[in-house]
Coordinates of C-alpha atoms in Angstrom, one line a residue:
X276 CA 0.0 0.0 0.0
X277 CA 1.6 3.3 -0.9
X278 CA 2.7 5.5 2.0
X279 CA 0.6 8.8 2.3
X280 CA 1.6 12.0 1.4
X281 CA 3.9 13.5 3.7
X282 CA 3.6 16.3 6.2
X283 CA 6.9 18.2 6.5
X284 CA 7.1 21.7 7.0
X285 CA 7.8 22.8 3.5
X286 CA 5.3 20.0 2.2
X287 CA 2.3 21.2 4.5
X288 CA -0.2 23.7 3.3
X289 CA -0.6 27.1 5.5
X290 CA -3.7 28.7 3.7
X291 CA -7.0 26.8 2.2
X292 CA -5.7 23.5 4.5
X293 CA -8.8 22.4 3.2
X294 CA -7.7 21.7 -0.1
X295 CA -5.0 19.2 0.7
X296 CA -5.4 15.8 -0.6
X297 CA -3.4 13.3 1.6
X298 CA -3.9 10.4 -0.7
X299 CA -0.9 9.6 -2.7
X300 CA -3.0 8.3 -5.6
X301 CA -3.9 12.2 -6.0
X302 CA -0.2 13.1 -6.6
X303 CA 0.0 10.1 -8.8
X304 CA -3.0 11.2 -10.7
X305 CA -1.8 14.8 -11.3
X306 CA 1.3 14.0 -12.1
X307 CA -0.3 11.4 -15.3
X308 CA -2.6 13.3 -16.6
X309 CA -0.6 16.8 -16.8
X310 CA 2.6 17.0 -19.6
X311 CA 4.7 19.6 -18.3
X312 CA 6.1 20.3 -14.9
X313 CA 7.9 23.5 -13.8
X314 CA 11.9 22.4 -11.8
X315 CA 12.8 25.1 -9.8
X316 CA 16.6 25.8 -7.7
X317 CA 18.5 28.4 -7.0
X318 CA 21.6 28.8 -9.7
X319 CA 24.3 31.5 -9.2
X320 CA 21.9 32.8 -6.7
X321 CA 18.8 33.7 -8.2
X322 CA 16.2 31.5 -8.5
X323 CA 15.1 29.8 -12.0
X324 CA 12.0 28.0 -12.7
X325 CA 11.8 25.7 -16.3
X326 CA 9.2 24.2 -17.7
X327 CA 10.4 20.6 -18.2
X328 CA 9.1 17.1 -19.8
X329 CA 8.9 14.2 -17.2
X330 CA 8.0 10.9 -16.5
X331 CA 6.4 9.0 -13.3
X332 CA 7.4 5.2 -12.3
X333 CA 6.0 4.8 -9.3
X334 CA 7.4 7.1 -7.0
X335 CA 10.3 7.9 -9.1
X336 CA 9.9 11.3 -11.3
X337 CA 12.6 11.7 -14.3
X338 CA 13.0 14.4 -16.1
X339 CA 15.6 15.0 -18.4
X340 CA 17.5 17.9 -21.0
X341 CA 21.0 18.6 -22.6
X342 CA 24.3 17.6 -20.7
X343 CA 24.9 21.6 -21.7
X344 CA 22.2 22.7 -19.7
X345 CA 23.5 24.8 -16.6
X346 CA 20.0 24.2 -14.8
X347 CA 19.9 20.4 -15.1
X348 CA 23.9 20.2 -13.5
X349 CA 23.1 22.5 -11.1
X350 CA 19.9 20.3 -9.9
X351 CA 22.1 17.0 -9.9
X352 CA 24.6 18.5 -7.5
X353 CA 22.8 17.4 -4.6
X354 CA 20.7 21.0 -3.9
X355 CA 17.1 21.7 -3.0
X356 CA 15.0 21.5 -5.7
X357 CA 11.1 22.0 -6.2
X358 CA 9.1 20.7 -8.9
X359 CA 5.4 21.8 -9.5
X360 CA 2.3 21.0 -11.6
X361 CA -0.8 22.2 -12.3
X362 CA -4.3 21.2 -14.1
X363 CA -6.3 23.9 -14.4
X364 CA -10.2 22.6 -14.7
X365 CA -12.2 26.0 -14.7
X366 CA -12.9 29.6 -13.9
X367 CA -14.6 30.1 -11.5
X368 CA -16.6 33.4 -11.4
X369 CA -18.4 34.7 -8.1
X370 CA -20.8 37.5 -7.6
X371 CA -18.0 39.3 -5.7
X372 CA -14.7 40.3 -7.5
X373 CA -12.8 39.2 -4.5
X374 CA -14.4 35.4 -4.3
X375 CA -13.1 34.6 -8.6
X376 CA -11.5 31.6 -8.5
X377 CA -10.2 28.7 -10.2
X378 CA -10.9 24.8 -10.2
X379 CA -7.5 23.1 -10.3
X380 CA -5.4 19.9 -9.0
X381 CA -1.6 21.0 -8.2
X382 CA 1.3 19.2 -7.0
X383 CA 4.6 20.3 -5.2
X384 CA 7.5 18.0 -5.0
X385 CA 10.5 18.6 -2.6
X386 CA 13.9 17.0 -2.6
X387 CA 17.2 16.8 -4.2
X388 CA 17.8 15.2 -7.6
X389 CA 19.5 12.2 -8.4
X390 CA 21.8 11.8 -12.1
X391 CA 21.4 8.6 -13.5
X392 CA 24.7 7.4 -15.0
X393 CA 24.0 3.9 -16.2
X394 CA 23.3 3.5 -19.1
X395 CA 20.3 0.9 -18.9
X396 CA 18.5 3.4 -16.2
X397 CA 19.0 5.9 -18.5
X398 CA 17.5 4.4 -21.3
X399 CA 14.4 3.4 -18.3
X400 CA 14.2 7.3 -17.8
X401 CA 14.0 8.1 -21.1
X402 CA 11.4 5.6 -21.6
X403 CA 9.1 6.5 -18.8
X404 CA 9.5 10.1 -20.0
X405 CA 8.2 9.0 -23.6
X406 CA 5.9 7.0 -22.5
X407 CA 4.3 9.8 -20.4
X408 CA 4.5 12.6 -23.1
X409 CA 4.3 10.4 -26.8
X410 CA 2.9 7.1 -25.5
X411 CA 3.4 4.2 -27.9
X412 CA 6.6 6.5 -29.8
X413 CA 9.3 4.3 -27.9
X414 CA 8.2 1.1 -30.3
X415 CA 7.6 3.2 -33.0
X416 CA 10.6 5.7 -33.7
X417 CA 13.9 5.0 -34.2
X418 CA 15.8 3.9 -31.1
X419 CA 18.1 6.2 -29.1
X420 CA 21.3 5.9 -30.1
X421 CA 25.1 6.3 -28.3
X422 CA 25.6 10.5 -29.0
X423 CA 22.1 11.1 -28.0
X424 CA 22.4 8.9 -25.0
X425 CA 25.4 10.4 -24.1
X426 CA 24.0 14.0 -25.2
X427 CA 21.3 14.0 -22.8
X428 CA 20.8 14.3 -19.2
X429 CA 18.7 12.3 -16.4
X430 CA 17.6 13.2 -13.2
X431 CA 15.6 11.5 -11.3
X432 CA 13.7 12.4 -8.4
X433 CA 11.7 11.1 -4.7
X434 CA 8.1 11.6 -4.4
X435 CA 8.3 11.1 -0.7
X436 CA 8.0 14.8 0.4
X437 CA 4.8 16.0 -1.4
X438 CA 1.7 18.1 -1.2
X439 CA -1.6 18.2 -3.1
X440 CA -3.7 21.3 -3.5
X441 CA -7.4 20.4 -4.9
X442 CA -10.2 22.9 -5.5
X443 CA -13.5 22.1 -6.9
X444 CA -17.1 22.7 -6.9
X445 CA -19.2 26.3 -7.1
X446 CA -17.9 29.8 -6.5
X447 CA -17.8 30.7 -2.6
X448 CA -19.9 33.7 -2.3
X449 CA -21.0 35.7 1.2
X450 CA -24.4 34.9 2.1
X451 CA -25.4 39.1 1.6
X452 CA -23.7 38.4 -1.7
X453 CA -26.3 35.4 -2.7
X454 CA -29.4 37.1 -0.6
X455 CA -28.8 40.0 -2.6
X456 CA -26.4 40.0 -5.3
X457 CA -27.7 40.1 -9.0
X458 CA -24.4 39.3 -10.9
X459 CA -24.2 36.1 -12.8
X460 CA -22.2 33.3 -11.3
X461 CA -20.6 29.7 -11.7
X462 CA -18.0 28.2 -13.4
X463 CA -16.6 28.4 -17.0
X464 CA -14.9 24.5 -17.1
X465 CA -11.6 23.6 -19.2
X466 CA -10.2 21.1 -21.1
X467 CA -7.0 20.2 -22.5
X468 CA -7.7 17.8 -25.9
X469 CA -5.6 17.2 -29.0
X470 CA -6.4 18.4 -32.2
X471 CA -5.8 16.3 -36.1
X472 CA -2.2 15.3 -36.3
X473 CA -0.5 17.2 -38.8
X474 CA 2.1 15.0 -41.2
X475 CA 5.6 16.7 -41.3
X476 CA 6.5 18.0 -45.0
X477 CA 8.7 15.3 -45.6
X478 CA 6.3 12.2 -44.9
X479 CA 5.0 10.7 -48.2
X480 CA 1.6 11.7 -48.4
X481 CA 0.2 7.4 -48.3
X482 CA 2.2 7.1 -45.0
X483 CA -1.1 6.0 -42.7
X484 CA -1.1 8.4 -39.2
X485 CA 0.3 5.6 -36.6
X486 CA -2.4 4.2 -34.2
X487 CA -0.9 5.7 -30.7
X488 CA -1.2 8.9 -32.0
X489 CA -4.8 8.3 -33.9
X490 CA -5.7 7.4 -30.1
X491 CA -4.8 10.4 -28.5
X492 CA -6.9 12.2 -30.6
X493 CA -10.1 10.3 -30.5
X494 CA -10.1 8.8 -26.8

């Protein structure tokens, strides 16, 4: 049974506590549905937040980028990093300015990164990133090959100190707001969805669109 999220002090929430989802499967379930996470360390002292493709296996993140990249050496030397994501699911509009909100699942991950080395985790890493972002384009594409492996980086890093931020439902208006208010209010939802794949230039026109990525399109 998976260990539940954990309650450090930089992993607790201070405002909304309300909001916090102390399930794991929650940070497992952001963290699969949303592609992009944000990695954020201090380098040369200022901080610097990327957005950056990753990969969950289990409760192992990867991400991954160049060997040149000052960011991803800086986050394997064994220093805090902080890696969020967010779904946003709505707009949520209230009959008060100050009560507009948003519907959204967000997760925060604390620790220090990890660079894999070894060549088959490496190739695991890259995998599980693939698999997350292009599922199905590890069998299909051509195989990674020495350079490249040796041209990008992997980090890897602990889900163990986490926190989930969930908000859902109607707006939150004052009750003089709802006895008397007139303004129009609820909540605008939103969805991410893929659109037709377009062929690159150079594919022959008769070259059928592969079926991971047909699937994608029509779920």
């Amino acid at each position: 049974m998976p260990a539940p999220l954990s309650s450090t002090t930089r992993s607790t929430l201070t405002r909304k506590k309300n909001r916090a989802a102390l399930d794991r499967a929650d940070l497992h379930g952001v963290l699969d549905e949303a592609l992009i996470c944000h990695v954020g360390l201090v380098l040369n002292g200022s901080p610097v937040v990327l957005p950056t493709g990753y990969g969950r296996d289990g409760d192992t993140l990867y991400f991954h980028g160049s060997t040149g990249s000052g960011n991803l050496r800086a986050a394997a030397a064994h220093v805090d990093v902080c890696v969020t994501v967010t779904i946003l699911d709505g707009i949520v509009y209230a009959r008060s300015l100050n009560n507009h909100s948003m519907n959204y699942r967000s997760a925060v991950v604390h620790g220090r990164a990890r660079a894999v080395t070894e060549a088959e985790e490496k190739l695991h890493g890259l995998r599980t990133i693939t698999d997350h972002l292009t599922p199905g384009s590890w069998e299909h594409a051509r195989e990674v090959n020495s350079k490249e492996l040796a041209a990008v980086a992997v980090l890897t890093l602990d889900l163990t100190e986490a926190s989930v931020k969930i908000r859902s439902g109607d707006p939150s208006d004052e009750p003089e707001d709802l006895a008397e208010g007139t303004a129009w209010a609820g909540v605008l939802p939103l969805r991410t969805s893929f659109g037709e794949p377009t062929p690159a230039p150079y594919v022959p026109g008769e070259t059928p669109i592969p079926d991971h990525v047909v699937a994608r399109t029509h779920p």
